[in-house]
mmCIF file of C-alpha atoms in Angstrom:
data_model
loop_
_atom_site.group_PDB
_atom_site.id
_atom_site.type_symbol
_atom_site.label_atom_id
_atom_site.label_comp_id
_atom_site.label_asym_id
_atom_site.label_seq_id
_atom_site.Cartn_x
_atom_site.Cartn_y
_atom_site.Cartn_z
ATOM 1 C CA MET A 1 -0.002 0.000 -0.001
ATOM 2 C CA ILE A 2 2.803 2.445 0.896
ATOM 3 C CA PHE A 3 4.520 1.660 -2.405
ATOM 4 C CA LEU A 4 1.317 2.336 -4.387
ATOM 5 C CA LEU A 5 0.765 5.648 -2.613
ATOM 6 C CA LEU A 6 4.314 6.728 -3.356
ATOM 7 C CA ILE A 7 3.876 5.972 -7.060
ATOM 8 C CA LEU A 8 0.473 7.669 -7.247
ATOM 9 C CA LEU A 9 1.861 10.800 -5.618
ATOM 10 C CA ALA A 10 4.673 11.086 -8.160
ATOM 11 C CA PRO A 11 4.366 14.165 -10.401
ATOM 12 C CA LEU A 12 3.746 13.810 -14.114
ATOM 13 C CA ASN A 13 5.785 16.768 -15.363
ATOM 14 C CA LEU A 14 9.298 15.398 -14.864
ATOM 15 C CA LYS A 15 11.885 16.194 -17.549
ATOM 16 C CA ALA A 16 13.781 13.282 -19.081
ATOM 17 C CA ALA A 17 17.268 13.455 -17.615
ATOM 18 C CA THR A 18 20.307 11.389 -16.677
ATOM 19 C CA ILE A 19 21.734 10.401 -13.307
ATOM 20 C CA ASP A 20 25.387 9.697 -12.591
ATOM 21 C CA LEU A 21 25.495 7.209 -9.709
ATOM 22 C CA HIS A 22 29.169 7.767 -8.896
ATOM 23 C CA LEU A 23 30.949 11.089 -9.221
ATOM 24 C CA HIS A 24 33.319 12.764 -6.735
ATOM 25 C CA MET A 25 32.703 16.438 -5.925
ATOM 26 C CA ALA A 26 35.260 17.129 -3.171
ATOM 27 C CA THR A 27 38.427 15.252 -4.154
ATOM 28 C CA ASP A 28 40.526 18.372 -3.630
ATOM 29 C CA VAL A 29 39.428 18.288 0.027
ATOM 30 C CA ALA A 30 39.826 14.511 0.294
ATOM 31 C CA LEU A 31 43.375 14.574 -1.051
ATOM 32 C CA PRO A 32 44.870 18.054 -0.502
ATOM 33 C CA LEU A 33 48.206 18.923 -2.124
ATOM 34 C CA PHE A 34 47.834 16.049 -4.614
ATOM 35 C CA PHE A 35 44.553 16.775 -6.454
ATOM 36 C CA ASP A 36 44.218 19.978 -8.469
ATOM 37 C CA GLY A 37 40.948 21.805 -8.995
ATOM 38 C CA ARG A 38 37.273 21.330 -8.244
ATOM 39 C CA PRO A 39 34.065 21.265 -10.345
ATOM 40 C CA SER A 40 32.990 24.586 -11.808
ATOM 41 C CA GLU A 41 31.169 26.144 -14.773
ATOM 42 C CA GLY A 42 34.489 26.521 -16.527
ATOM 43 C CA PRO A 43 36.458 23.864 -18.432
ATOM 44 C CA ALA A 44 37.777 20.927 -16.432
ATOM 45 C CA GLN A 45 41.511 20.989 -15.766
ATOM 46 C CA ALA A 46 42.359 17.487 -17.005
ATOM 47 C CA GLN A 47 43.507 17.287 -20.637
ATOM 48 C CA LYS A 48 44.200 13.571 -21.053
ATOM 49 C CA HIS A 49 42.206 10.493 -20.088
ATOM 50 C CA THR A 50 45.174 9.320 -18.012
ATOM 51 C CA GLU A 51 45.290 12.482 -15.879
ATOM 52 C CA ILE A 52 43.740 11.362 -12.616
ATOM 53 C CA PHE A 53 44.985 14.079 -10.255
ATOM 54 C CA LYS A 54 43.248 17.015 -12.011
ATOM 55 C CA ASN A 55 39.602 17.994 -11.906
ATOM 56 C CA GLN A 56 37.581 16.278 -14.627
ATOM 57 C CA ILE A 57 34.140 17.826 -13.980
ATOM 58 C CA SER A 58 32.519 20.874 -15.576
ATOM 59 C CA VAL A 59 28.936 21.813 -14.714
ATOM 60 C CA LYS A 60 28.643 23.157 -18.273
ATOM 61 C CA ASP A 61 29.255 19.626 -19.583
ATOM 62 C CA LEU A 62 26.735 18.124 -17.162
ATOM 63 C CA ARG A 63 24.202 20.607 -18.453
ATOM 64 C CA ALA A 64 25.018 19.700 -22.059
ATOM 65 C CA GLY A 65 24.358 16.030 -21.295
ATOM 66 C CA ASN A 66 21.276 16.928 -19.211
ATOM 67 C CA VAL A 67 22.743 15.163 -16.200
ATOM 68 C CA ARG A 68 20.459 16.525 -13.459
ATOM 69 C CA LEU A 69 21.148 14.153 -10.589
ATOM 70 C CA VAL A 70 24.515 12.946 -9.330
ATOM 71 C CA MET A 71 25.583 10.831 -6.395
ATOM 72 C CA ALA A 72 28.147 13.201 -4.923
ATOM 73 C CA THR A 73 30.405 10.489 -3.600
ATOM 74 C CA ILE A 74 32.616 11.027 -0.584
ATOM 75 C CA TYR A 75 35.643 8.894 0.131
ATOM 76 C CA ALA A 76 37.895 9.342 3.152
ATOM 77 C CA PHE A 77 41.457 8.102 2.726
ATOM 78 C CA ASP A 78 42.754 6.214 5.776
ATOM 79 C CA VAL A 79 46.014 8.177 6.107
ATOM 80 C CA VAL A 80 44.337 11.574 5.631
ATOM 81 C CA SER A 81 41.597 10.645 8.095
ATOM 82 C CA HIS A 82 44.167 9.614 10.689
ATOM 83 C CA LEU A 83 46.036 12.893 10.313
ATOM 84 C CA ARG A 84 42.912 15.063 10.407
ATOM 85 C CA GLY A 85 40.967 13.741 13.389
ATOM 86 C CA GLY A 86 39.325 10.519 12.269
ATOM 87 C CA TYR A 87 37.059 9.067 9.612
ATOM 88 C CA LEU A 88 33.791 10.740 10.518
ATOM 89 C CA LYS A 89 35.405 14.135 10.879
ATOM 90 C CA GLU A 90 36.915 13.709 7.422
ATOM 91 C CA ILE A 91 33.558 12.684 5.949
ATOM 92 C CA HIS A 92 31.886 15.720 7.511
ATOM 93 C CA ARG A 93 34.682 17.988 6.272
ATOM 94 C CA GLN A 94 33.948 16.865 2.706
ATOM 95 C CA ILE A 95 30.204 17.251 3.231
ATOM 96 C CA GLU A 96 30.752 20.805 4.423
ATOM 97 C CA ALA A 97 32.844 21.481 1.302
ATOM 98 C CA ILE A 98 30.071 20.197 -0.950
ATOM 99 C CA GLU A 99 27.483 22.236 0.910
ATOM 100 C CA LYS A 100 29.641 25.342 0.529
ATOM 101 C CA TRP A 101 30.079 24.653 -3.191
ATOM 102 C CA THR A 102 26.319 24.224 -3.545
ATOM 103 C CA GLU A 103 25.699 27.546 -1.779
ATOM 104 C CA GLU A 104 28.172 29.256 -4.110
ATOM 105 C CA ASN A 105 26.342 27.762 -7.095
ATOM 106 C CA SER A 106 22.819 28.018 -5.667
ATOM 107 C CA GLU A 107 21.284 29.282 -8.912
ATOM 108 C CA THR A 108 22.065 25.895 -10.437
ATOM 109 C CA ALA A 109 22.831 23.367 -7.711
ATOM 110 C CA MET A 110 21.087 22.003 -4.653
ATOM 111 C CA ILE A 111 21.575 19.198 -2.142
ATOM 112 C CA VAL A 112 18.927 16.495 -2.656
ATOM 113 C CA ARG A 113 17.825 14.674 0.523
ATOM 114 C CA SER A 114 14.472 13.250 -0.545
ATOM 115 C CA PRO A 115 12.461 12.195 -3.584
ATOM 116 C CA GLN A 116 10.616 15.489 -3.262
ATOM 117 C CA ASP A 117 13.878 17.379 -3.658
ATOM 118 C CA ALA A 118 14.721 15.253 -6.704
ATOM 119 C CA GLU A 119 11.301 16.025 -8.180
ATOM 120 C CA ALA A 120 12.006 19.740 -7.841
ATOM 121 C CA VAL A 121 15.215 19.265 -9.845
ATOM 122 C CA LEU A 122 13.634 17.103 -12.518
ATOM 123 C CA SER A 123 10.509 19.225 -12.998
ATOM 124 C CA SER A 124 12.337 22.546 -13.254
ATOM 125 C CA ASN A 125 12.071 24.301 -16.611
ATOM 126 C CA GLU A 126 15.558 25.675 -16.002
ATOM 127 C CA TYR A 127 18.546 23.366 -15.681
ATOM 128 C CA ARG A 128 19.141 22.277 -12.094
ATOM 129 C CA LEU A 129 21.803 19.955 -10.695
ATOM 130 C CA GLY A 130 20.807 17.870 -7.693
ATOM 131 C CA LEU A 131 23.577 16.424 -5.523
ATOM 132 C CA ILE A 132 22.725 13.351 -3.466
ATOM 133 C CA LEU A 133 25.370 12.780 -0.809
ATOM 134 C CA ALA A 134 26.886 9.300 -0.840
ATOM 135 C CA VAL A 135 29.694 7.675 1.180
ATOM 136 C CA GLU A 136 31.993 5.078 -0.367
ATOM 137 C CA GLY A 137 33.130 2.505 2.181
ATOM 138 C CA THR A 138 32.277 1.750 5.803
ATOM 139 C CA HIS A 139 35.729 1.621 7.359
ATOM 140 C CA GLY A 140 34.742 4.292 9.924
ATOM 141 C CA VAL A 141 31.036 3.485 10.205
ATOM 142 C CA THR A 142 31.079 1.077 13.115
ATOM 143 C CA SER A 143 28.041 1.985 15.200
ATOM 144 C CA GLN A 144 24.428 3.019 14.919
ATOM 145 C CA ALA A 145 25.482 6.472 16.113
ATOM 146 C CA ALA A 146 27.850 6.741 13.143
ATOM 147 C CA VAL A 147 25.031 5.797 10.759
ATOM 148 C CA ASP A 148 22.849 8.423 12.431
ATOM 149 C CA SER A 149 25.612 11.003 11.999
ATOM 150 C CA LEU A 150 25.826 10.347 8.269
ATOM 151 C CA TYR A 151 22.064 10.408 7.752
ATOM 152 C CA ASP A 152 21.630 13.587 9.753
ATOM 153 C CA ALA A 153 24.325 15.209 7.612
ATOM 154 C CA GLY A 154 22.309 14.373 4.488
ATOM 155 C CA VAL A 155 23.952 11.140 3.305
ATOM 156 C CA ARG A 156 21.446 9.042 1.395
ATOM 157 C CA MET A 157 23.571 6.243 -0.073
ATOM 158 C CA ILE A 158 26.410 4.122 1.293
ATOM 159 C CA THR A 159 28.746 1.721 -0.517
ATOM 160 C CA ILE A 160 29.082 -0.998 2.105
ATOM 161 C CA ALA A 161 32.425 -2.462 0.960
ATOM 162 C CA HIS A 162 35.401 -0.861 -0.736
ATOM 163 C CA MET A 163 38.658 -2.453 -1.925
ATOM 164 C CA SER A 164 39.619 -4.071 1.405
ATOM 165 C CA LYS A 165 38.827 -7.767 1.414
ATOM 166 C CA LYS A 166 37.143 -7.283 4.795
ATOM 167 C CA SER A 167 35.521 -3.936 5.369
ATOM 168 C CA PRO A 168 33.702 -3.439 8.726
ATOM 169 C CA TRP A 169 30.344 -4.318 7.167
ATOM 170 C CA ALA A 170 31.226 -6.770 4.403
ATOM 171 C CA GLY A 171 33.775 -8.396 2.150
ATOM 172 C CA ALA A 172 34.856 -6.666 -1.051
ATOM 173 C CA ALA A 173 35.711 -8.177 -4.420
ATOM 174 C CA ASP A 174 39.018 -10.022 -4.444
ATOM 175 C CA ILE A 175 41.007 -8.188 -7.130
ATOM 176 C CA ARG A 176 44.094 -6.031 -7.538
ATOM 177 C CA TYR A 177 43.313 -2.420 -8.484
ATOM 178 C CA VAL A 178 46.842 -1.203 -9.185
ATOM 179 C CA PHE A 179 50.159 -2.724 -10.251
ATOM 180 C CA PHE A 180 49.106 -5.378 -12.765
ATOM 181 C CA SER A 181 45.363 -5.391 -12.152
ATOM 182 C CA ASN A 182 43.770 -8.807 -12.542
ATOM 183 C CA CYS A 183 40.382 -7.360 -13.466
ATOM 184 C CA LEU A 184 40.636 -6.154 -17.066
ATOM 185 C CA HIS A 185 38.261 -5.698 -20.001
ATOM 186 C CA LYS A 186 38.537 -8.856 -22.127
ATOM 187 C CA GLY A 187 41.415 -9.924 -19.909
ATOM 188 C CA LYS A 188 42.421 -13.296 -18.509
ATOM 189 C CA PRO A 189 39.596 -14.812 -16.456
ATOM 190 C CA ASN A 190 40.104 -14.347 -12.721
ATOM 191 C CA SER A 191 38.299 -17.011 -10.710
ATOM 192 C CA LYS A 192 39.314 -15.660 -7.275
ATOM 193 C CA ARG A 193 36.324 -14.989 -5.025
ATOM 194 C CA ASN A 194 36.375 -13.479 -1.585
ATOM 195 C CA PRO A 195 34.616 -15.903 0.814
ATOM 196 C CA ILE A 196 33.732 -13.055 3.184
ATOM 197 C CA GLY A 197 30.214 -11.669 3.017
ATOM 198 C CA LEU A 198 28.339 -9.618 5.590
ATOM 199 C CA THR A 199 30.152 -9.407 8.913
ATOM 200 C CA GLU A 200 28.303 -9.556 12.236
ATOM 201 C CA LEU A 201 28.507 -5.749 12.344
ATOM 202 C CA GLY A 202 27.175 -5.569 8.808
ATOM 203 C CA LYS A 203 24.235 -7.816 9.677
ATOM 204 C CA GLU A 204 23.385 -5.331 12.432
ATOM 205 C CA LEU A 205 24.011 -2.035 10.643
ATOM 206 C CA LEU A 206 22.703 -2.899 7.167
ATOM 207 C CA PRO A 207 19.045 -3.133 8.256
ATOM 208 C CA TYR A 208 19.555 -0.165 10.560
ATOM 209 C CA ALA A 209 20.767 1.964 7.662
ATOM 210 C CA VAL A 210 17.899 0.751 5.453
ATOM 211 C CA LYS A 211 15.332 1.606 8.142
ATOM 212 C CA LYS A 212 16.873 5.106 8.338
ATOM 213 C CA GLY A 213 16.328 5.484 4.583
ATOM 214 C CA ILE A 214 19.922 5.095 3.306
ATOM 215 C CA LEU A 215 20.182 3.452 -0.104
ATOM 216 C CA ILE A 216 22.583 0.515 -0.344
ATOM 217 C CA ASP A 217 25.300 0.291 -3.012
ATOM 218 C CA LEU A 218 26.970 -3.042 -3.698
ATOM 219 C CA ALA A 219 29.680 -1.806 -6.064
ATOM 220 C CA HIS A 220 32.990 -3.301 -4.891
ATOM 221 C CA SER A 221 31.187 -5.997 -2.877
ATOM 222 C CA SER A 222 32.111 -9.658 -3.044
ATOM 223 C CA ASP A 223 29.695 -12.121 -4.598
ATOM 224 C CA ARG A 224 29.173 -13.556 -1.114
ATOM 225 C CA THR A 225 28.227 -10.105 0.154
ATOM 226 C CA PHE A 226 25.657 -9.787 -2.620
ATOM 227 C CA ARG A 227 24.168 -13.175 -1.697
ATOM 228 C CA ASP A 228 24.122 -12.302 2.019
ATOM 229 C CA VAL A 229 22.506 -8.905 1.481
ATOM 230 C CA THR A 230 19.795 -10.243 -0.805
ATOM 231 C CA ALA A 231 19.099 -13.127 1.604
ATOM 232 C CA GLN A 232 18.757 -10.764 4.569
ATOM 233 C CA MET A 233 16.833 -8.084 2.639
ATOM 234 C CA PRO A 234 15.033 -9.960 -0.183
ATOM 235 C CA ASN A 235 13.685 -7.947 -3.123
ATOM 236 C CA MET A 236 15.139 -4.669 -1.827
ATOM 237 C CA PRO A 237 16.035 -2.262 -4.661
ATOM 238 C CA LEU A 238 19.820 -1.948 -4.729
ATOM 239 C CA LEU A 239 22.398 0.141 -6.532
ATOM 240 C CA PHE A 240 25.537 -1.090 -8.250
ATOM 241 C CA SER A 241 26.935 2.356 -8.743
ATOM 242 C CA HIS A 242 29.922 1.956 -11.096
ATOM 243 C CA GLU A 243 30.185 -1.367 -12.848
ATOM 244 C CA ALA A 244 31.337 -3.438 -15.795
ATOM 245 C CA ALA A 245 29.748 -6.604 -17.213
ATOM 246 C CA ARG A 246 31.420 -9.811 -16.090
ATOM 247 C CA GLU A 247 30.751 -11.365 -19.481
ATOM 248 C CA LEU A 248 33.457 -9.058 -20.860
ATOM 249 C CA THR A 249 35.527 -8.447 -17.722
ATOM 250 C CA PRO A 250 35.765 -11.830 -16.001
ATOM 251 C CA CYS A 251 36.468 -11.013 -12.351
ATOM 252 C CA GLU A 252 34.529 -10.524 -9.131
ATOM 253 C CA ARG A 253 34.470 -6.687 -9.329
ATOM 254 C CA THR A 254 31.713 -6.728 -11.981
ATOM 255 C CA VAL A 255 28.012 -7.510 -12.373
ATOM 256 C CA ASP A 256 27.278 -11.065 -13.457
ATOM 257 C CA GLN A 257 24.102 -12.781 -14.610
ATOM 258 C CA ALA A 258 22.867 -13.294 -11.044
ATOM 259 C CA LYS A 259 23.186 -9.594 -10.172
ATOM 260 C CA LEU A 260 21.558 -8.464 -13.400
ATOM 261 C CA ASP A 261 18.710 -10.975 -12.907
ATOM 262 C CA TYR A 262 18.210 -9.589 -9.404
ATOM 263 C CA ALA A 263 18.290 -6.036 -10.756
ATOM 264 C CA ARG A 264 15.582 -6.840 -13.306
ATOM 265 C CA LYS A 265 13.309 -8.528 -10.756
ATOM 266 C CA SER A 266 13.803 -5.961 -7.954
ATOM 267 C CA GLY A 267 14.026 -2.797 -10.014
ATOM 268 C CA SER A 268 17.634 -2.168 -9.001
ATOM 269 C CA MET A 269 19.980 -0.014 -11.084
ATOM 270 C CA VAL A 270 23.531 -0.317 -12.425
ATOM 271 C CA GLY A 271 25.868 2.581 -13.216
ATOM 272 C CA LEU A 272 28.082 2.143 -16.284
ATOM 273 C CA SER A 273 31.669 2.662 -15.177
ATOM 274 C CA PHE A 274 34.075 4.724 -17.277
ATOM 275 C CA ASP A 275 37.116 2.944 -15.762
ATOM 276 C CA ALA A 276 39.194 1.970 -18.805
ATOM 277 C CA ARG A 277 40.605 -1.060 -17.010
ATOM 278 C CA ARG A 278 37.219 -2.680 -16.574
ATOM 279 C CA THR A 279 35.038 -1.253 -19.381
ATOM 280 C CA GLY A 280 37.734 -0.854 -22.025
ATOM 281 C CA GLY A 281 39.684 1.966 -23.596
ATOM 282 C CA THR A 282 37.114 3.264 -26.076
ATOM 283 C CA ILE A 283 33.508 4.406 -26.147
ATOM 284 C CA ALA A 284 32.759 1.406 -28.369
ATOM 285 C CA ASP A 285 33.922 -0.833 -25.522
ATOM 286 C CA LEU A 286 31.591 0.980 -23.139
ATOM 287 C CA LEU A 287 28.690 0.281 -25.490
ATOM 288 C CA GLU A 288 29.405 -3.459 -25.343
ATOM 289 C CA HIS A 289 29.085 -3.472 -21.575
ATOM 290 C CA ALA A 290 25.929 -1.316 -21.709
ATOM 291 C CA LYS A 291 24.223 -3.662 -24.147
ATOM 292 C CA ILE A 292 24.848 -6.658 -21.924
ATOM 293 C CA MET A 293 23.560 -4.834 -18.845
ATOM 294 C CA VAL A 294 20.336 -3.859 -20.612
ATOM 295 C CA ARG A 295 19.944 -7.280 -22.249
ATOM 296 C CA ASP A 296 20.089 -9.100 -18.915
ATOM 297 C CA GLY A 297 18.957 -6.399 -16.477
ATOM 298 C CA GLY A 298 16.149 -4.777 -18.441
ATOM 299 C CA TYR A 299 15.534 -1.416 -20.089
ATOM 300 C CA GLY A 300 15.426 0.633 -16.910
ATOM 301 C CA VAL A 301 18.482 -0.866 -15.250
ATOM 302 C CA LEU A 302 21.153 1.384 -16.730
ATOM 303 C CA ALA A 303 22.486 4.703 -15.469
ATOM 304 C CA LEU A 304 25.944 6.252 -15.628
ATOM 305 C CA GLY A 305 28.604 5.569 -12.996
ATOM 306 C CA THR A 306 31.466 7.627 -14.373
ATOM 307 C CA ASP A 307 33.786 7.893 -11.338
ATOM 308 C CA PHE A 308 34.987 11.294 -12.555
ATOM 309 C CA ASN A 309 37.392 12.792 -10.010
ATOM 310 C CA GLY A 310 37.966 9.315 -8.706
ATOM 311 C CA PHE A 311 41.297 7.842 -9.684
ATOM 312 C CA PRO A 312 40.791 5.319 -12.502
ATOM 313 C CA PRO A 313 42.039 6.029 -16.028
ATOM 314 C CA ARG A 314 39.133 6.761 -18.348
ATOM 315 C CA ALA A 315 38.462 5.610 -21.897
ATOM 316 C CA GLN A 316 39.851 7.642 -24.783
ATOM 317 C CA GLY A 317 37.645 10.653 -25.449
ATOM 318 C CA LEU A 318 36.553 10.740 -21.812
ATOM 319 C CA ALA A 319 39.299 12.801 -20.235
ATOM 320 C CA THR A 320 36.560 14.954 -18.699
ATOM 321 C CA THR A 321 32.801 15.351 -18.526
ATOM 322 C CA GLU A 322 32.994 16.941 -21.983
ATOM 323 C CA GLY A 323 32.666 13.406 -23.377
ATOM 324 C CA LEU A 324 29.343 12.699 -21.652
ATOM 325 C CA ALA A 325 27.178 13.999 -24.478
ATOM 326 C CA GLU A 326 28.988 11.779 -26.982
ATOM 327 C CA VAL A 327 28.561 8.711 -24.763
ATOM 328 C CA LEU A 328 24.824 9.343 -24.333
ATOM 329 C CA SER A 329 24.367 9.934 -28.077
ATOM 330 C CA SER A 330 26.338 6.754 -28.867
ATOM 331 C CA LEU A 331 24.174 4.769 -26.467
ATOM 332 C CA GLU A 332 21.017 6.088 -28.120
ATOM 333 C CA GLN A 333 22.328 5.255 -31.585
ATOM 334 C CA ALA A 334 22.998 1.725 -30.342
ATOM 335 C CA GLY A 335 19.413 1.446 -29.111
ATOM 336 C CA VAL A 336 20.294 1.880 -25.436
ATOM 337 C CA THR A 337 18.092 4.824 -24.491
ATOM 338 C CA GLY A 338 17.591 4.067 -20.802
ATOM 339 C CA PRO A 339 20.329 6.397 -19.491
ATOM 340 C CA ARG A 340 18.499 9.424 -20.943
ATOM 341 C CA GLN A 341 15.589 8.594 -18.607
ATOM 342 C CA SER A 342 17.704 7.198 -15.786
ATOM 343 C CA ALA A 343 17.097 10.081 -13.390
ATOM 344 C CA GLU A 344 13.348 9.383 -13.359
ATOM 345 C CA ASN A 345 14.026 5.631 -13.166
ATOM 346 C CA PHE A 346 16.172 6.314 -10.108
ATOM 347 C CA LEU A 347 13.458 8.458 -8.554
ATOM 348 C CA ASN A 348 11.034 5.559 -8.899
ATOM 349 C CA LEU A 349 13.624 3.234 -7.348
ATOM 350 C CA TRP A 350 14.097 5.668 -4.454
ATOM 351 C CA ARG A 351 10.368 5.769 -3.786
ATOM 352 C CA ARG A 352 10.120 1.988 -3.833
ATOM 353 C CA PHE A 353 13.130 1.712 -1.560
ATOM 354 C CA LEU A 354 11.575 4.058 0.979
ATOM 355 C CA GLY A 355 8.403 1.966 0.849
ATOM 356 C CA TYR A 356 10.532 -1.099 1.539
ATOM 357 C CA SER A 357 12.292 0.769 4.326
ATOM 358 C CA ALA A 358 9.001 1.744 5.975
ATOM 359 C CA HIS A 359 7.734 -1.822 5.681
ATOM 360 C CA ILE A 360 10.682 -3.393 7.482
ATOM 361 C CA ALA A 361 10.767 -0.622 10.079
ATOM 362 C CA ALA A 362 7.144 -1.401 10.923
ATOM 363 C CA ARG A 363 7.775 -5.096 11.484
#
């Protein structure tokens, strides 16, 4: 009943638009002295697709691609967090930087904390950019109070595992990210699987976060974590924020048939990664991954998950957000039109997730 009410209350005047499920807005704060620049209306600083320590985001380019919603992803480096007062302080420092940036660009940008906020962005006749705060990794989120702190600060999505084989909440995919990565587009099959799934802490804090209304992202998670999460929270809409198709990139850090089947049945969404290691070095390679995701996950499954201002090398032609319009046009020409409507698809997912959240909270 709650789900039906949420759908019936949805407005009918939303503009078709795109969502990027994984984009970093405060990397200059996360990694001071090393990362140059921050998003602005002007051109991005990066010139080459291999330049990972220069700003790659221009709001002008997001506007050109009609990207109206982004998961403004926050990542706290362990060393930096240790030097600057701890993980949560570092997360809040980046949140404050994003809030300040939004205030400075208030004619265009706003923080989105609810589906109603997202509706305001998507129904505006003028271009608006809605930033949904997201946290990548749980290595400092070790109590209900920490979850409360993130939610109260506006965080609405959390990636429960990240790179470490055993994060506090769950196991991550067992791959090497640097120095001879063993997770490559059309590379040698990697059969290694991390046997760690949800930890005891994860089994406690996952449902707590869901009841609070925090969306769950399983990018980086081990296959065992995926199975544990979907067993504990069956049919819950999930996000896989920046992904490649395992059919082309045979390693654990990808979406396989089981995940795409689940996405189709539950109405989950997958963000197409621009990481050249996992989705290839060209836009044509990206299209191959997108076609598989839509074939197995359904029309509405696909969004973008660019990881701009993260640290992976991008495909040729995607040095910065300037390449977004070409990617979206290429997807349309290939018959993959879902990303153009992915913002509204995400809004529907968010509403269904909150209905799910309310249901389990009432049990």
